mmCIF file with all atom_site columns, C-alpha atoms in Angstrom:
data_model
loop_
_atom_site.group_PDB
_atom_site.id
_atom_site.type_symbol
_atom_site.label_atom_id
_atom_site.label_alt_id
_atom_site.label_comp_id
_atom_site.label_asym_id
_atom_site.label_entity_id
_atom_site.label_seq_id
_atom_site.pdbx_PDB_ins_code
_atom_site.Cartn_x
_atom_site.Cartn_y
_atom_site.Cartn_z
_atom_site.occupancy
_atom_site.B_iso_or_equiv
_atom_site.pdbx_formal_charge
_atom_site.auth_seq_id
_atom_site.auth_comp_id
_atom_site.auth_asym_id
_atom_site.auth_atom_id
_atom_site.pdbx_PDB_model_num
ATOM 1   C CA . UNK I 1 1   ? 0.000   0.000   0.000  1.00 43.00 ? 37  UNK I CA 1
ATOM 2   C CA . UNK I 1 2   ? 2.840   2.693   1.106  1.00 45.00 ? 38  UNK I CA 1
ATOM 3   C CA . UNK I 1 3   ? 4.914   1.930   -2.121 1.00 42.00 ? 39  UNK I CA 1
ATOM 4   C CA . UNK I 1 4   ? 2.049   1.954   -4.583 1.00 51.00 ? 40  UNK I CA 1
ATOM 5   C CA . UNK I 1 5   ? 0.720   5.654   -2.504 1.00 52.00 ? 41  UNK I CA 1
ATOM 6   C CA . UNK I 1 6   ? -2.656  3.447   -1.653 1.00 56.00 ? 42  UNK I CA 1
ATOM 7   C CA . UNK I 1 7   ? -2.670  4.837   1.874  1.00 66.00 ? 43  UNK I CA 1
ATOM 8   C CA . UNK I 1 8   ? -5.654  7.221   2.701  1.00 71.00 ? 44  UNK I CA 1
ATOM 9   C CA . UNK I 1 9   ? -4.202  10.395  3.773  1.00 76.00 ? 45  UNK I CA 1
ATOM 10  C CA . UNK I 1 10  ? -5.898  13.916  4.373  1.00 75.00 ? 46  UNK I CA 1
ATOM 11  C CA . UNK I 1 11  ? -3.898  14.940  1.119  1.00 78.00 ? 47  UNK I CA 1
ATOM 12  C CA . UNK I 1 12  ? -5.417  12.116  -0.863 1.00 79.00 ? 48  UNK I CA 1
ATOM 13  C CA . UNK I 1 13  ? -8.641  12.885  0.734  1.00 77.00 ? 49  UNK I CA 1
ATOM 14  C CA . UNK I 1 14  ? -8.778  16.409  -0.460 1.00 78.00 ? 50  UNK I CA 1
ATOM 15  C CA . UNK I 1 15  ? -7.571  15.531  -4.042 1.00 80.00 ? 51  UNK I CA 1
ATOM 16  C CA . UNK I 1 16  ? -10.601 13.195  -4.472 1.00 79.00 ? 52  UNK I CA 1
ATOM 17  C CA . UNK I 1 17  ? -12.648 15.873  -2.962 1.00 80.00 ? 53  UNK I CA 1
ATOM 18  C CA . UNK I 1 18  ? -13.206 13.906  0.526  1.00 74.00 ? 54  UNK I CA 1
ATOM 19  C CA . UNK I 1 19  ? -11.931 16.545  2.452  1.00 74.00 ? 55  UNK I CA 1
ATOM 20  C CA . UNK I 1 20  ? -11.679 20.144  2.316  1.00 79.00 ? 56  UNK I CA 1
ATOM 21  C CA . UNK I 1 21  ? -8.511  20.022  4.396  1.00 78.00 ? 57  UNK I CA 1
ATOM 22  C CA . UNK I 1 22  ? -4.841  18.061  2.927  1.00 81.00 ? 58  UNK I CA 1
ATOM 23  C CA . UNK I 1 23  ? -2.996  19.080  6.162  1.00 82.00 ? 59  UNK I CA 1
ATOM 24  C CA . UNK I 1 24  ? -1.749  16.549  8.681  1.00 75.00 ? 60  UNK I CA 1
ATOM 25  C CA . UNK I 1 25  ? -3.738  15.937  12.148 1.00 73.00 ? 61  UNK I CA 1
ATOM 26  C CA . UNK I 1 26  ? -1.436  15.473  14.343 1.00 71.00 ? 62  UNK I CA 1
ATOM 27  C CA . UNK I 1 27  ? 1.207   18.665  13.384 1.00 72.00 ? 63  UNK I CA 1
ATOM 28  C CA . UNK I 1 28  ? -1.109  20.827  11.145 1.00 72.00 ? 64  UNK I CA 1
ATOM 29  C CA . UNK I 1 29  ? 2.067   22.190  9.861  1.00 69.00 ? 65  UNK I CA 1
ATOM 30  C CA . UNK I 1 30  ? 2.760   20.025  6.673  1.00 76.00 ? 66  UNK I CA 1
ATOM 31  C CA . UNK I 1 31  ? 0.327   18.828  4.062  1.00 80.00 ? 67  UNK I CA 1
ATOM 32  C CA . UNK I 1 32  ? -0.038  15.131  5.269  1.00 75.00 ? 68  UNK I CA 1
ATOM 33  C CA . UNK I 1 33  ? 1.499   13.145  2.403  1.00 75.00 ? 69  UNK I CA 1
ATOM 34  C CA . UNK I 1 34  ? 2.127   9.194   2.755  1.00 72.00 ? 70  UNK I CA 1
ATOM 35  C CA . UNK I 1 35  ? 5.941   9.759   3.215  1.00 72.00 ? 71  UNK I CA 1
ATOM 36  C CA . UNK I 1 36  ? 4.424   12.399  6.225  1.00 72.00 ? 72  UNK I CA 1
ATOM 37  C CA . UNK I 1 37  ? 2.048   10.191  7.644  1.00 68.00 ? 73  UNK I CA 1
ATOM 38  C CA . UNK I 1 38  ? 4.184   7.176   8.303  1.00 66.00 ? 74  UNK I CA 1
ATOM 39  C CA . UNK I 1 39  ? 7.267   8.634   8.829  1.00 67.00 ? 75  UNK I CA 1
ATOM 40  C CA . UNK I 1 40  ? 8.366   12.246  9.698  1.00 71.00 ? 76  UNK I CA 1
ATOM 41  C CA . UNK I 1 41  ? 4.913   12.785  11.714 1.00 71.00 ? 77  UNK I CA 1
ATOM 42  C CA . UNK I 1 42  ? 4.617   9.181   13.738 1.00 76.00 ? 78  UNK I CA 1
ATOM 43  C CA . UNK I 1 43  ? 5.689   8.996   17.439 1.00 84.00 ? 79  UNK I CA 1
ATOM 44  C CA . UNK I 1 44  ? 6.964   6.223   18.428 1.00 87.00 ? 80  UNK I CA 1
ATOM 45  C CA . UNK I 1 45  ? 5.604   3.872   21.335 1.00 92.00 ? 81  UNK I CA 1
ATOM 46  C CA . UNK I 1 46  ? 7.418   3.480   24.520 1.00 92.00 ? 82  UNK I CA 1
ATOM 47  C CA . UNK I 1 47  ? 10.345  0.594   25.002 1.00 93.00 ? 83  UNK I CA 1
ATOM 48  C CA . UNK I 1 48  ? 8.660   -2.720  25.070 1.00 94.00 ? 84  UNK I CA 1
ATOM 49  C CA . UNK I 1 49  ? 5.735   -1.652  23.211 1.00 95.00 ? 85  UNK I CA 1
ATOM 50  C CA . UNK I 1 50  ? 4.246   -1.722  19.624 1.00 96.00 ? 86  UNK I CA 1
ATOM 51  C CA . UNK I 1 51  ? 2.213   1.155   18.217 1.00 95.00 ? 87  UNK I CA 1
ATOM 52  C CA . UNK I 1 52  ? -1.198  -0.248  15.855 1.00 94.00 ? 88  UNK I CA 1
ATOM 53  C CA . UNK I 1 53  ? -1.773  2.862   13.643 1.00 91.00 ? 89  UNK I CA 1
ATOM 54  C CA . UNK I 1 54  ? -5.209  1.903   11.962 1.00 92.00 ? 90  UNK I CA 1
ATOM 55  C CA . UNK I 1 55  ? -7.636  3.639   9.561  1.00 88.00 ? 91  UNK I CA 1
ATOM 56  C CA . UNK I 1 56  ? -11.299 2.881   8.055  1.00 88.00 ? 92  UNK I CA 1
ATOM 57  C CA . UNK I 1 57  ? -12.409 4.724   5.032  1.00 84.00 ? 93  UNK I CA 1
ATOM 58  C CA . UNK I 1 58  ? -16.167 4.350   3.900  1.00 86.00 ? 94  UNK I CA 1
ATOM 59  C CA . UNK I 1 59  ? -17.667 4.853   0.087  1.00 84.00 ? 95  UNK I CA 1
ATOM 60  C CA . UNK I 1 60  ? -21.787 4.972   0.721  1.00 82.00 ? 96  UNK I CA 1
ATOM 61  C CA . UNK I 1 61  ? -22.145 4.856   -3.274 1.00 84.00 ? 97  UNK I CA 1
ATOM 62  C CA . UNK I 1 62  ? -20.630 1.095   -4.052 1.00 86.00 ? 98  UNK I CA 1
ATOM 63  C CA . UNK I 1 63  ? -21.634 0.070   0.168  1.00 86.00 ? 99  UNK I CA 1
ATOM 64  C CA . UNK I 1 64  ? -18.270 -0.461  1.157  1.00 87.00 ? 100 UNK I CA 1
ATOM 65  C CA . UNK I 1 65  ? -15.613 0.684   3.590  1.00 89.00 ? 101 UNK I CA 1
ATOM 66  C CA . UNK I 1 66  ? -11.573 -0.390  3.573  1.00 90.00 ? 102 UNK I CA 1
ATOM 67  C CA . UNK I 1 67  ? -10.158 -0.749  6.741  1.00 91.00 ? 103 UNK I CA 1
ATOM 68  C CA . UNK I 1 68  ? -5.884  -1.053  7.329  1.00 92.00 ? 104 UNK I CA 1
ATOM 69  C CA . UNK I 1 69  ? -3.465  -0.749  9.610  1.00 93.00 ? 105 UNK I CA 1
ATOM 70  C CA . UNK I 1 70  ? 0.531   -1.162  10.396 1.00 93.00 ? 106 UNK I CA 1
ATOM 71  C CA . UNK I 1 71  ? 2.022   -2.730  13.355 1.00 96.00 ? 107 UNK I CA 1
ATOM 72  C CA . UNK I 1 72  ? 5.431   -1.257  14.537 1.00 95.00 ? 108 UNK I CA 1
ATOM 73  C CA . UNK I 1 73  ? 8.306   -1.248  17.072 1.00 96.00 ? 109 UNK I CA 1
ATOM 74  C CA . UNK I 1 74  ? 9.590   1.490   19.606 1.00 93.00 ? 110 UNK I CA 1
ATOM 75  C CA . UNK I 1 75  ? 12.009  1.766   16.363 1.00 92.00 ? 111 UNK I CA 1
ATOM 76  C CA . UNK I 1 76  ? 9.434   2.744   13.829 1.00 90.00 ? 112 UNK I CA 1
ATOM 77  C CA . UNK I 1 77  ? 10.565  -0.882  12.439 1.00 93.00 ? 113 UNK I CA 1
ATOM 78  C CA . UNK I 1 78  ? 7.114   -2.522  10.431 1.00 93.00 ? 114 UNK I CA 1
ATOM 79  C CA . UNK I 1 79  ? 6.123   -5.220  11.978 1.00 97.00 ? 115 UNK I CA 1
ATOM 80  C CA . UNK I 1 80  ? 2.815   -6.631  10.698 1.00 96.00 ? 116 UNK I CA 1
ATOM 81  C CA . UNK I 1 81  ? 0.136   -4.944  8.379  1.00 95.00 ? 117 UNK I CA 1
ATOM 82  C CA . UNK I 1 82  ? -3.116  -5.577  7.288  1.00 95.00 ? 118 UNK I CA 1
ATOM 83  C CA . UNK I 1 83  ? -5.850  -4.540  4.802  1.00 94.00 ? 119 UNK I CA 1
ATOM 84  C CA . UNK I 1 84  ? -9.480  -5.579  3.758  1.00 92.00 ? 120 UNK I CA 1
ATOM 85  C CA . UNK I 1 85  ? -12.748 -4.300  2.313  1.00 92.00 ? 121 UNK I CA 1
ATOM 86  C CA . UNK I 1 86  ? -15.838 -4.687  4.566  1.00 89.00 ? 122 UNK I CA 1
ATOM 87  C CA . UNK I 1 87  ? -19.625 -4.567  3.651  1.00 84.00 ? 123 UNK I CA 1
ATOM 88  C CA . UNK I 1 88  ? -19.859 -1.840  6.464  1.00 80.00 ? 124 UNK I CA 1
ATOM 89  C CA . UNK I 1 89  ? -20.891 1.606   5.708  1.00 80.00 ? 125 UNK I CA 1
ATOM 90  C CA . UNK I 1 90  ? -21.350 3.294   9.266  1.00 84.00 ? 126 UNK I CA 1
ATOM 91  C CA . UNK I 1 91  ? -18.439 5.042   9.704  1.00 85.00 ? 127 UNK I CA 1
ATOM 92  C CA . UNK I 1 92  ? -17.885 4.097   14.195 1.00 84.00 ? 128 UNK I CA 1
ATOM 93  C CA . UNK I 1 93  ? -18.038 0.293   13.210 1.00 86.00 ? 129 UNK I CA 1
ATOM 94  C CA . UNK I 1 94  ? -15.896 0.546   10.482 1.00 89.00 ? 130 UNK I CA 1
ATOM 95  C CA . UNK I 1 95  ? -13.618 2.105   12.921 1.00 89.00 ? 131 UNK I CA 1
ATOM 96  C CA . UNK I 1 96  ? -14.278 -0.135  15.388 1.00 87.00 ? 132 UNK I CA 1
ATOM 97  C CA . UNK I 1 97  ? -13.444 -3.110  12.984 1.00 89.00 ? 133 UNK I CA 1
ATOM 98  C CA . UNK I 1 98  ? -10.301 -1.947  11.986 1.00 92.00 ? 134 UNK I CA 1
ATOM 99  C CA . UNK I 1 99  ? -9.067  -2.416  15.758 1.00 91.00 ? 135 UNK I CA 1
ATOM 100 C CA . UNK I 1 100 ? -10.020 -5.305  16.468 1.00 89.00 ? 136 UNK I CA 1
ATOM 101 C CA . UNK I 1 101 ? -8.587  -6.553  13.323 1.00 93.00 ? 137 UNK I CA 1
ATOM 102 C CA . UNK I 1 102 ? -5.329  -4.973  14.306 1.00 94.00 ? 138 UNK I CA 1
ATOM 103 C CA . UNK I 1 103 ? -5.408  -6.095  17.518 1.00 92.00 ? 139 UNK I CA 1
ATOM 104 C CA . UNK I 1 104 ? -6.267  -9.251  16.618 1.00 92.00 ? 140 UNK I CA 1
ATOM 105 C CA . UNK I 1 105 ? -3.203  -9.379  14.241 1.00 96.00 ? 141 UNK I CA 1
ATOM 106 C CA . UNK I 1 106 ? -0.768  -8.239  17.394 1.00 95.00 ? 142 UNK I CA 1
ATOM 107 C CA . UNK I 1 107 ? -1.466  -10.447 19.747 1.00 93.00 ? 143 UNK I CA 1
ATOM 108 C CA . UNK I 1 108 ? -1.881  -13.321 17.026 1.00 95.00 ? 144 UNK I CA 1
ATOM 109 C CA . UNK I 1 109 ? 1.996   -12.179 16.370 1.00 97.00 ? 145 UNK I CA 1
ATOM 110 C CA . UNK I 1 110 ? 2.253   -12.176 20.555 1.00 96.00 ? 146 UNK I CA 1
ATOM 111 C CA . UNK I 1 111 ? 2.858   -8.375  20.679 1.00 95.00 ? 147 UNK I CA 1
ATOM 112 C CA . UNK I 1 112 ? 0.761   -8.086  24.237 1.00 90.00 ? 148 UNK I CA 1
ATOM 113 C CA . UNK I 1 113 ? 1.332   -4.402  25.223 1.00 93.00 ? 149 UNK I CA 1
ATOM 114 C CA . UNK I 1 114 ? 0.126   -2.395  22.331 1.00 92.00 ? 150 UNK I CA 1
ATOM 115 C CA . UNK I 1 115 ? -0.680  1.450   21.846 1.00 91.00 ? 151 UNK I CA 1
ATOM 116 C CA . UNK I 1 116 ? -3.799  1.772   19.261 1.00 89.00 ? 152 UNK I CA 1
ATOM 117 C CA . UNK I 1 117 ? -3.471  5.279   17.544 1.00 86.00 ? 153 UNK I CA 1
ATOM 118 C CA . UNK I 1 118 ? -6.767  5.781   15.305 1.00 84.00 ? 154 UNK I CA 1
ATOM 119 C CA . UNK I 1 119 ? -8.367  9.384   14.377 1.00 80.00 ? 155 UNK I CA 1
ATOM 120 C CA . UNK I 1 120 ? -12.214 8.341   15.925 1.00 77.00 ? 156 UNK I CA 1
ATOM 121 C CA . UNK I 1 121 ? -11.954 10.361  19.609 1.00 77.00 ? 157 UNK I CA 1
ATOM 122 C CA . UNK I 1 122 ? -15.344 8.439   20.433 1.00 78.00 ? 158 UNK I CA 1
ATOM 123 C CA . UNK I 1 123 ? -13.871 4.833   19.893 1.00 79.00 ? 159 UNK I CA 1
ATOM 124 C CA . UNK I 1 124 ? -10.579 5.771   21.704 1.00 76.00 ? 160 UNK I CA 1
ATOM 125 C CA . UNK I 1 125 ? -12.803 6.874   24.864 1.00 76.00 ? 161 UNK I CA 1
ATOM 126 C CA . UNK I 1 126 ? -15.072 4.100   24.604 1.00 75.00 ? 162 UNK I CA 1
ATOM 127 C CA . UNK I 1 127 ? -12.258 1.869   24.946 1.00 74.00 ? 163 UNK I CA 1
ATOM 128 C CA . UNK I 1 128 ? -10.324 3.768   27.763 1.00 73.00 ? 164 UNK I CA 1
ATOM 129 C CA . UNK I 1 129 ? -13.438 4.166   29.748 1.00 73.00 ? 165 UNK I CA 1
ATOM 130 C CA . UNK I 1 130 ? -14.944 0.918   29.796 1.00 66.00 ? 166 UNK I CA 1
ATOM 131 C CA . UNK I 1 131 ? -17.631 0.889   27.031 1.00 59.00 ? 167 UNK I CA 1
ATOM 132 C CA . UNK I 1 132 ? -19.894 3.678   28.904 1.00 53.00 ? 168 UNK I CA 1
ATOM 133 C CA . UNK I 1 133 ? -19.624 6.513   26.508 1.00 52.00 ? 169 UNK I CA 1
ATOM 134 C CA . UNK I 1 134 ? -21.418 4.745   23.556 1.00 56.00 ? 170 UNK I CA 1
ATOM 135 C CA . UNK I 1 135 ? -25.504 3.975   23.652 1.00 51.00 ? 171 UNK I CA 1
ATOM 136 C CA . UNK I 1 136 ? -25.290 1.776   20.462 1.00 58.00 ? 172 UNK I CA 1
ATOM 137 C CA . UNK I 1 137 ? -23.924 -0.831  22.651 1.00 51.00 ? 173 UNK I CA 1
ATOM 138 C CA . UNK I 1 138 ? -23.947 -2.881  19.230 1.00 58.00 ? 174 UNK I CA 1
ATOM 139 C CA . UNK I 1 139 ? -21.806 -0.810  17.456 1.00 59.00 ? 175 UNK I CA 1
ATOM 140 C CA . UNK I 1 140 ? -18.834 -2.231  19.863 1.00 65.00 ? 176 UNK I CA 1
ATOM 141 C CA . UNK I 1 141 ? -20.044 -5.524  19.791 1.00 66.00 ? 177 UNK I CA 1
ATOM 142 C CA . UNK I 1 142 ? -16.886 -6.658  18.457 1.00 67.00 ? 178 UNK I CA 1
ATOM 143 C CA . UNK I 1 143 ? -14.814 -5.138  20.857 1.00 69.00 ? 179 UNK I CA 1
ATOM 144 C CA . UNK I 1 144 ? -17.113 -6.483  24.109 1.00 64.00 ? 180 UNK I CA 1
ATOM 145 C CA . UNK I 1 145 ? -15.951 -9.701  22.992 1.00 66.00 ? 181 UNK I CA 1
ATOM 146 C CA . UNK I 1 146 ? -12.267 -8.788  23.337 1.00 68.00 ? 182 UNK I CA 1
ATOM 147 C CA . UNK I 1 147 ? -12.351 -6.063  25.702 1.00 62.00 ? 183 UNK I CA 1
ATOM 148 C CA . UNK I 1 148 ? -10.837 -8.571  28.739 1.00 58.00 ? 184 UNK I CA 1
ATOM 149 C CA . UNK I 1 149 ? -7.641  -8.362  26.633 1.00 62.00 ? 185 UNK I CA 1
ATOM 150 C CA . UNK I 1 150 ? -7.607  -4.802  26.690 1.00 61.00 ? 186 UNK I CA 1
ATOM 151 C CA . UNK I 1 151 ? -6.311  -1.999  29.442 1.00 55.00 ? 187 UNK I CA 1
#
């Protein structure tokens, strides 16, 4: 995906008219390129721990969403990856699917401490605060059945 520029980014986003914005998240300084998103703008995970960056982008005209992420080290080193197409089309469980997929893939590859970094704030605090914030309760559904795995 990197080498063939496949990777959603907010500059590929605004060139297919996605997004009004091409600038990266995290810095706002530099239009967020794939070079930018995976390289000179990713912090890396504390010593003993791998960092899941994952991703989920929806199309409502062919009823589809992609979902992908990257496992790496406290090096930046790749570790694992993984990509897919879903039937989904709601945006949160798209989201949500794309962690447990990449969590899935880390611990199948025995990487126990991991550090999810994904761009939905509501599925980052449902997670961190114990399934509470969300009403849907079946739009985690997936994650309830992992959630004793996760700190």
């Amino acid at each position: 995906m990197l080498v063939r520029n496949k990777i959603l980014t907010n500059a590929e986003r605004a060139r297919r008219g996605m997004s009004p914005f091409p600038f990266c998240e995290q810095c706002g300084k530099s239009v967020e390129s794939t070079i930018h998103a995976v390289k000179d703008c990713w912090q890396r995970p504390n010593l003993g721990w791998v960092k899941l960056n994952v991703d989920g982008s929806v199309s409502i005209v062919i009823s589809k969403a992609a979902i992908g992420g990257i496992v790496r080290d406290s090096n930046g080193k790749w570790l694992a990856g993984f990509a897919m197409v879903t039937g989904m089309t709601e945006v949160f469980q798209v989201k949500v699917r794309a962690v447990v997929e990449g969590l899935k893939l880390a611990w199948m590859k025995c990487y126990k401490h991991v550090e999810i970094n994904c761009d939905n704030a509501l599925l980052i605090d449902t997670i961190c605060n114990g399934f509470g914030s969300i009403s849907n309760i079946r739009d985690v559904t997936p994650l309830t059945r992992i959630r004793h795995r996760i700190k």
